[in-house]
Amino acid sequence: LKNAFRYNFLLICFRMDRFETASNASSSNLSSISGLTGFEDEFCDLKSVIREPSLILDLPHFQENLKFNDLQTALELNEKYRHDFYNLETKLESVNREKVQRLCDRIVQLEAQLAVTSGELTTRECNEMNRLRDEVHQLELSNNALKLSLEEHRIDLDTKSTSVTALKRKIVDLHVELQLYTRNNIKLNNDLRVLRNEFNSSKKSEVWYKERLHECRTDKARLVDEMSQLHSLLIGKERELNAQNSKSLYITATLEDLQVAYDRLSKVPDQLPDVQMYETTISNLNLELATLKRAVGSQQESFDGIAKQNVELAALNADCSRSIFERDAIISNLENDNSDLRGKVEILEGELFNLRGLMRGVVEGKLRAECALKEAQCEKSEMERAVAEIRDNFSR
């Protein structure tokens, strides 16, 4: 009994596991076995009853004190459950047989579909292989064209690299030349500053020389006026001197006449009548002669003063003439210096114009160098982009 119960228990568990496996494997066909839900519930209850601790059989140590009525009930239940299990198994086998038949039919159908699909796949594979061969051929042609294009681009790149190298050298040369131009520009700015300072000093010197020239011309005009006044005064003094000379000659002649008359009268004999009258006349004549002598002396003194004044005027005239000559020389020198300064100013203006032209040339050269550098950088970026595109095409 113990062995039979153990066998039935193991068989029930094994078939329940098969049932659970079959139910899990055919979960897609649950609609066809919905009628077995009640049996499955009963088996679940049976398993729960069997697995209760009060009903678990201790195989090594069989409980001797198990009640007979419990055993009889268990045997009846076992027989009942065995009969139910047999019916359920029969139903399951019929259901499984139907499922297997359906599965076989489905497999045959799927094999037919697989054959058709295999034919279609073979056709598609052939078509795809032909298409892939065409694509490979086209890719080979494109690859060859890309290789040719790559070779052309490589040659063009080498050419442009050579051009870029030449441009770099040219840029370096232009940079060096620009540095030289910058240094020359600084030097020229310094020279220009010096020339401007010299030009300003020359302008100031020109203004000073013009002022001096104006002063010299003013002094010359004043000296000319003074000389004309002195010349007029000299002419007047000469006229006065001539008049005094004439008057002195007249007085001298009168004096001589009086002396002759006195001598003549002194020879007249004393017996003559009117001697007293003659003596009176002689004394009068002597007085007049003394007066005339004093007048002649005063005239001589005046003549000597006029002569001395004439000498002083002549010396002053000579000094004025010498001063005028010196002022004329100064004016001539100032005019020469002015003409030299104007020549220097013209030279400085020409140098300034040349410096401005040189500065414009330096700026234009710098702009050309910057434009050439930008063009070279643009060409380099275009070449790098073309090479990157070719590499991307090859990598694809």
XYZ file of C-alpha atoms in Angstrom:
396
model
C 0.000 0.000 0.000
C 2.818 2.315 0.854
C 4.551 1.625 -2.458
C 1.314 1.976 -4.413
C 0.551 5.271 -2.727
C 4.097 6.486 -3.419
C 3.832 5.392 -7.062
C 0.475 7.095 -7.517
C 1.717 10.225 -5.822
C 4.802 10.421 -8.052
C 2.728 9.648 -11.159
C 0.281 12.400 -10.270
C 3.112 14.860 -9.728
C 4.794 13.812 -12.978
C 1.612 14.108 -14.992
C 0.779 17.391 -13.351
C 4.196 18.681 -14.369
C 3.557 17.437 -17.923
C 0.174 19.096 -17.850
C 1.700 22.346 -16.645
C 4.422 22.088 -19.319
C 1.866 21.337 -22.027
C -0.389 24.110 -20.822
C 2.576 26.521 -20.818
C 3.757 25.358 -24.270
C 0.278 25.675 -25.764
C -0.639 28.978 -24.158
C -1.576 30.244 -27.598
C -4.356 27.586 -27.829
C -5.988 28.212 -24.452
C -9.299 28.832 -26.164
C -9.388 25.195 -27.336
C -8.843 23.710 -23.862
C -10.973 26.083 -21.813
C -13.096 23.098 -20.786
C -10.210 21.682 -18.787
C -10.178 24.582 -16.375
C -12.289 22.721 -13.814
C -10.008 19.683 -13.846
C -6.993 21.860 -13.483
C -8.570 23.489 -10.434
C -9.337 20.074 -8.936
C -5.758 18.956 -9.497
C -4.532 22.089 -7.875
C -6.747 21.326 -4.877
C -5.436 17.766 -4.903
C -1.842 18.939 -4.939
C -2.567 21.320 -2.091
C -4.218 18.531 -0.105
C -1.366 16.132 -0.814
C 1.233 18.739 0.056
C -0.395 19.559 3.397
C 1.890 18.678 6.273
C -0.776 16.482 7.885
C -0.926 14.305 4.763
C 2.776 14.220 3.822
C 4.108 10.698 4.091
C 7.387 10.296 5.831
C 8.882 7.597 3.641
C 11.832 6.610 5.844
C 9.759 6.516 8.947
C 6.199 5.436 8.230
C 3.757 6.541 10.820
C 2.479 3.408 12.470
C -0.276 5.195 14.225
C -2.001 6.419 11.029
C -5.631 5.800 11.373
C -7.172 3.258 9.104
C -10.151 5.376 8.246
C -7.877 8.180 7.047
C -6.012 5.654 4.943
C -9.220 4.264 3.497
C -10.433 7.753 2.716
C -7.128 8.530 1.095
C -7.300 5.330 -0.989
C -10.807 6.146 -2.123
C -9.749 9.629 -2.983
C -6.746 8.194 -4.734
C -8.866 5.871 -6.787
C -11.249 8.660 -7.578
C -8.481 10.980 -8.532
C -6.803 8.258 -10.556
C -10.007 7.688 -12.486
C -10.403 11.441 -12.954
C -6.781 11.730 -13.902
C -7.172 8.921 -16.442
C -10.156 10.674 -17.971
C -8.303 13.941 -17.956
C -5.240 12.317 -19.491
C -7.428 10.748 -22.193
C -8.935 14.118 -22.908
C -5.524 15.722 -22.904
C -4.191 13.072 -25.277
C -7.097 13.631 -27.634
C -6.598 17.363 -27.354
C -2.863 16.958 -27.849
C -3.469 14.636 -30.793
C -5.668 17.253 -32.394
C -3.069 19.867 -31.649
C -0.338 17.685 -33.102
C -2.444 17.092 -36.194
C -3.050 20.774 -36.526
C 0.615 21.377 -35.948
C 1.518 18.835 -38.632
C -0.875 20.465 -41.039
C 0.547 23.807 -40.073
C 4.065 22.465 -40.541
C 3.176 21.127 -44.001
C 1.630 24.452 -44.857
C 4.648 26.272 -43.481
C 6.972 23.961 -45.415
C 5.058 24.770 -48.588
C 5.230 28.461 -47.728
C 8.903 27.990 -46.869
C 9.512 26.411 -50.263
C 7.723 29.273 -51.978
C 9.510 31.768 -49.774
C 12.829 30.004 -50.403
C 12.225 30.300 -54.135
C 11.345 33.934 -53.746
C 14.348 34.449 -51.495
C 16.556 32.667 -54.013
C 15.192 34.891 -56.753
C 15.581 37.927 -54.563
C 19.041 36.764 -53.582
C 19.978 36.381 -57.229
C 18.506 39.752 -58.044
C 20.181 41.260 -54.992
C 23.478 39.616 -55.947
C 23.151 40.960 -59.475
C 22.272 44.361 -58.072
C 25.158 44.173 -55.639
C 27.463 43.119 -58.471
C 26.259 46.109 -60.457
C 26.727 48.325 -57.425
C 30.172 46.847 -56.837
C 30.985 47.464 -60.484
C 29.670 50.992 -60.201
C 31.599 51.433 -56.956
C 34.720 50.120 -58.654
C 34.187 52.573 -61.493
C 33.487 55.320 -58.976
C 36.515 54.186 -56.987
C 38.671 54.330 -60.099
C 37.236 57.745 -60.913
C 37.868 58.813 -57.332
C 41.399 57.449 -57.540
C 41.959 59.436 -60.714
C 40.340 62.440 -59.081
C 42.434 61.820 -55.974
C 45.559 61.646 -58.088
C 44.551 64.843 -59.851
C 43.724 66.445 -56.520
C 47.011 65.175 -55.112
C 48.865 66.704 -58.042
C 46.789 69.854 -57.645
C 47.429 69.713 -53.909
C 51.154 69.327 -54.495
C 51.009 72.228 -56.916
C 48.995 74.306 -54.510
C 51.238 73.201 -51.646
C 54.171 74.431 -53.679
C 52.237 77.615 -54.352
C 51.339 77.865 -50.667
C 54.989 77.317 -49.743
C 55.978 79.983 -52.241
C 53.248 82.215 -50.873
C 54.452 81.517 -47.340
C 57.954 82.448 -48.384
C 56.573 85.474 -50.124
C 54.551 86.301 -47.009
C 57.691 85.906 -44.904
C 59.548 88.133 -47.357
C 56.667 90.580 -47.292
C 56.632 90.398 -43.508
C 60.364 91.097 -43.419
C 59.857 93.835 -45.981
C 56.953 95.124 -43.902
C 59.196 95.156 -40.850
C 61.798 97.039 -42.861
C 59.094 99.398 -44.085
C 57.917 99.792 -40.493
C 61.427 100.587 -39.336
C 61.904 102.912 -42.283
C 58.524 104.411 -41.457
C 59.627 104.995 -37.864
C 62.892 106.449 -39.104
C 61.066 108.553 -41.657
C 58.629 109.710 -38.991
C 61.575 110.711 -36.839
C 63.195 112.415 -39.826
C 59.864 114.019 -40.616
C 59.601 115.214 -37.029
C 63.136 116.602 -37.249
C 62.335 118.193 -40.605
C 59.150 119.658 -39.180
C 61.119 121.064 -36.279
C 63.677 122.452 -38.719
C 60.845 123.733 -40.867
C 59.235 125.404 -37.862
C 62.588 126.840 -36.794
C 63.140 127.983 -40.382
C 59.691 129.581 -40.343
C 60.531 131.266 -37.062
C 63.921 132.322 -38.468
C 62.188 133.593 -41.586
C 59.760 135.586 -39.447
C 62.669 136.922 -37.362
C 64.646 137.779 -40.497
C 61.581 139.431 -41.971
C 61.205 141.471 -38.810
C 64.885 142.338 -38.909
C 64.577 143.178 -42.600
C 61.600 145.393 -41.842
C 63.544 147.058 -39.036
C 66.572 147.517 -41.322
C 64.390 148.939 -44.053
C 62.778 151.248 -41.500
C 66.225 152.296 -40.243
C 67.379 152.744 -43.819
C 64.377 154.918 -44.616
C 64.990 156.894 -41.430
C 68.697 157.259 -42.267
C 67.820 158.274 -45.815
C 65.480 160.898 -44.395
C 68.176 162.050 -41.997
C 70.717 162.126 -44.824
C 68.362 164.134 -46.974
C 67.799 166.502 -44.070
C 71.546 166.693 -43.417
C 72.179 167.209 -47.112
C 69.648 170.011 -47.170
C 71.196 171.448 -44.013
C 74.662 171.094 -45.542
C 73.522 172.902 -48.677
C 72.044 175.666 -46.504
C 75.231 175.899 -44.457
C 77.293 176.026 -47.665
C 75.094 178.827 -48.887
C 75.512 180.645 -45.573
C 79.257 180.003 -45.769
C 79.378 181.433 -49.270
C 77.378 184.437 -48.100
C 79.706 184.888 -45.142
C 82.699 184.501 -47.445
C 81.251 187.119 -49.751
C 80.548 189.410 -46.807
C 84.028 188.771 -45.414
C 85.573 189.558 -48.772
C 83.489 192.719 -48.927
C 84.555 193.740 -45.433
C 88.174 192.893 -46.221
C 88.011 194.982 -49.384
C 86.380 197.825 -47.441
C 89.041 197.514 -44.789
C 91.750 197.637 -47.345
C 90.141 200.692 -48.932
C 89.953 202.310 -45.532
C 93.560 201.438 -44.838
C 94.568 202.967 -48.144
C 92.523 206.047 -47.349
C 94.079 206.223 -43.906
C 97.541 205.949 -45.328
C 96.739 208.588 -47.815
C 95.332 210.837 -45.198
C 98.314 210.325 -42.975
C 100.509 211.702 -45.686
C 98.563 214.929 -45.890
C 100.587 217.819 -44.284
C 99.653 219.046 -40.882
C 99.313 222.648 -42.145
C 96.249 221.880 -44.049
C 93.121 223.419 -42.786
C 90.534 221.224 -41.288
C 93.129 218.931 -39.795
C 91.029 218.613 -36.770
C 88.197 217.512 -38.959
C 90.356 214.925 -40.676
C 91.601 213.608 -37.363
C 88.078 213.258 -36.257
C 87.280 211.504 -39.485
C 90.293 209.283 -39.077
C 89.361 208.415 -35.532
C 85.898 207.651 -36.724
C 87.333 205.563 -39.485
C 89.568 203.810 -36.988
C 86.580 203.089 -34.819
C 84.688 201.860 -37.836
C 87.731 199.824 -38.836
C 87.905 198.272 -35.380
C 84.212 197.543 -35.590
C 84.718 196.010 -39.011
C 87.645 193.960 -37.671
C 85.487 192.746 -34.833
C 82.746 191.952 -37.339
C 85.282 190.188 -39.516
C 86.517 188.255 -36.457
C 82.996 187.279 -35.524
C 82.310 186.349 -39.133
C 85.547 184.319 -39.127
C 84.485 182.587 -35.947
C 81.082 181.958 -37.467
C 82.786 180.735 -40.602
C 85.026 178.461 -38.526
C 81.962 177.137 -36.654
C 80.149 176.600 -39.932
C 83.248 174.847 -41.342
C 83.510 172.706 -38.217
C 79.798 171.945 -38.409
C 80.261 171.169 -42.077
C 83.059 168.740 -41.198
C 80.844 167.144 -38.554
C 78.001 166.923 -41.056
C 80.366 165.371 -43.598
C 81.526 162.837 -40.987
C 77.903 162.157 -40.033
C 77.088 161.786 -43.712
C 79.957 159.325 -44.073
C 78.751 157.433 -40.987
C 75.223 157.399 -42.366
C 76.498 156.223 -45.734
C 78.555 153.497 -44.080
C 75.581 152.495 -41.901
C 73.359 152.470 -44.978
C 75.920 150.330 -46.785
C 76.092 147.986 -43.809
C 72.313 147.869 -43.609
C 72.177 147.209 -47.359
C 74.652 144.367 -46.838
C 72.547 143.048 -43.944
C 69.409 143.348 -46.065
C 71.156 141.543 -48.922
C 72.313 138.818 -46.530
C 68.826 138.577 -45.064
C 67.343 138.309 -48.531
C 69.902 135.628 -49.399
C 69.113 133.805 -46.144
C 65.419 134.188 -46.905
C 65.915 132.728 -50.375
C 68.011 129.908 -48.854
C 65.308 129.267 -46.285
C 62.678 129.231 -49.009
C 64.820 126.756 -50.933
C 65.168 124.621 -47.796
C 61.435 124.860 -47.204
C 60.781 123.743 -50.783
C 63.283 120.891 -50.347
C 61.635 119.900 -47.058
C 58.203 120.056 -48.678
C 59.495 117.845 -51.520
C 60.977 115.404 -49.006
C 57.715 115.484 -47.071
C 55.792 114.742 -50.268
C 58.196 111.885 -51.055
C 57.808 110.555 -47.517
C 54.029 110.649 -47.850
C 54.277 108.805 -51.165
C 56.597 106.258 -49.557
C 54.152 105.872 -46.682
C 51.301 105.302 -49.126
C 53.446 102.705 -50.910
C 54.197 100.978 -47.598
C 50.507 100.917 -46.668
C 49.542 99.612 -50.132
C 52.242 96.920 -49.913
C 50.965 95.910 -46.499
C 47.385 95.708 -47.818
C 48.549 93.627 -50.807
C 50.434 91.303 -48.480
C 47.365 90.904 -46.253
C 45.158 90.201 -49.303
C 47.661 87.613 -50.608
C 47.785 85.993 -47.150
C 43.967 85.811 -46.983
C 43.790 84.305 -50.498
C 46.448 81.736 -49.579
C 44.554 80.834 -46.401
C 41.287 80.506 -48.375
C 42.961 78.240 -50.965
C 44.515 76.186 -48.186
C 41.148 75.763 -46.424
C 39.496 74.783 -49.756
C 42.220 72.203 -50.417
C 41.899 70.811 -46.903
C 38.119 70.578 -47.313
C 38.502 68.808 -50.694
C 41.018 66.351 -49.217
C 38.674 65.729 -46.258
C 35.755 65.050 -48.658
C 37.916 62.621 -50.680
C 38.960 60.832 -47.495
C 35.319 60.618 -46.375
C 34.357 59.157 -49.769
C 37.111 56.551 -49.513
C 36.192 55.714 -45.918
C 32.593 55.152 -47.046
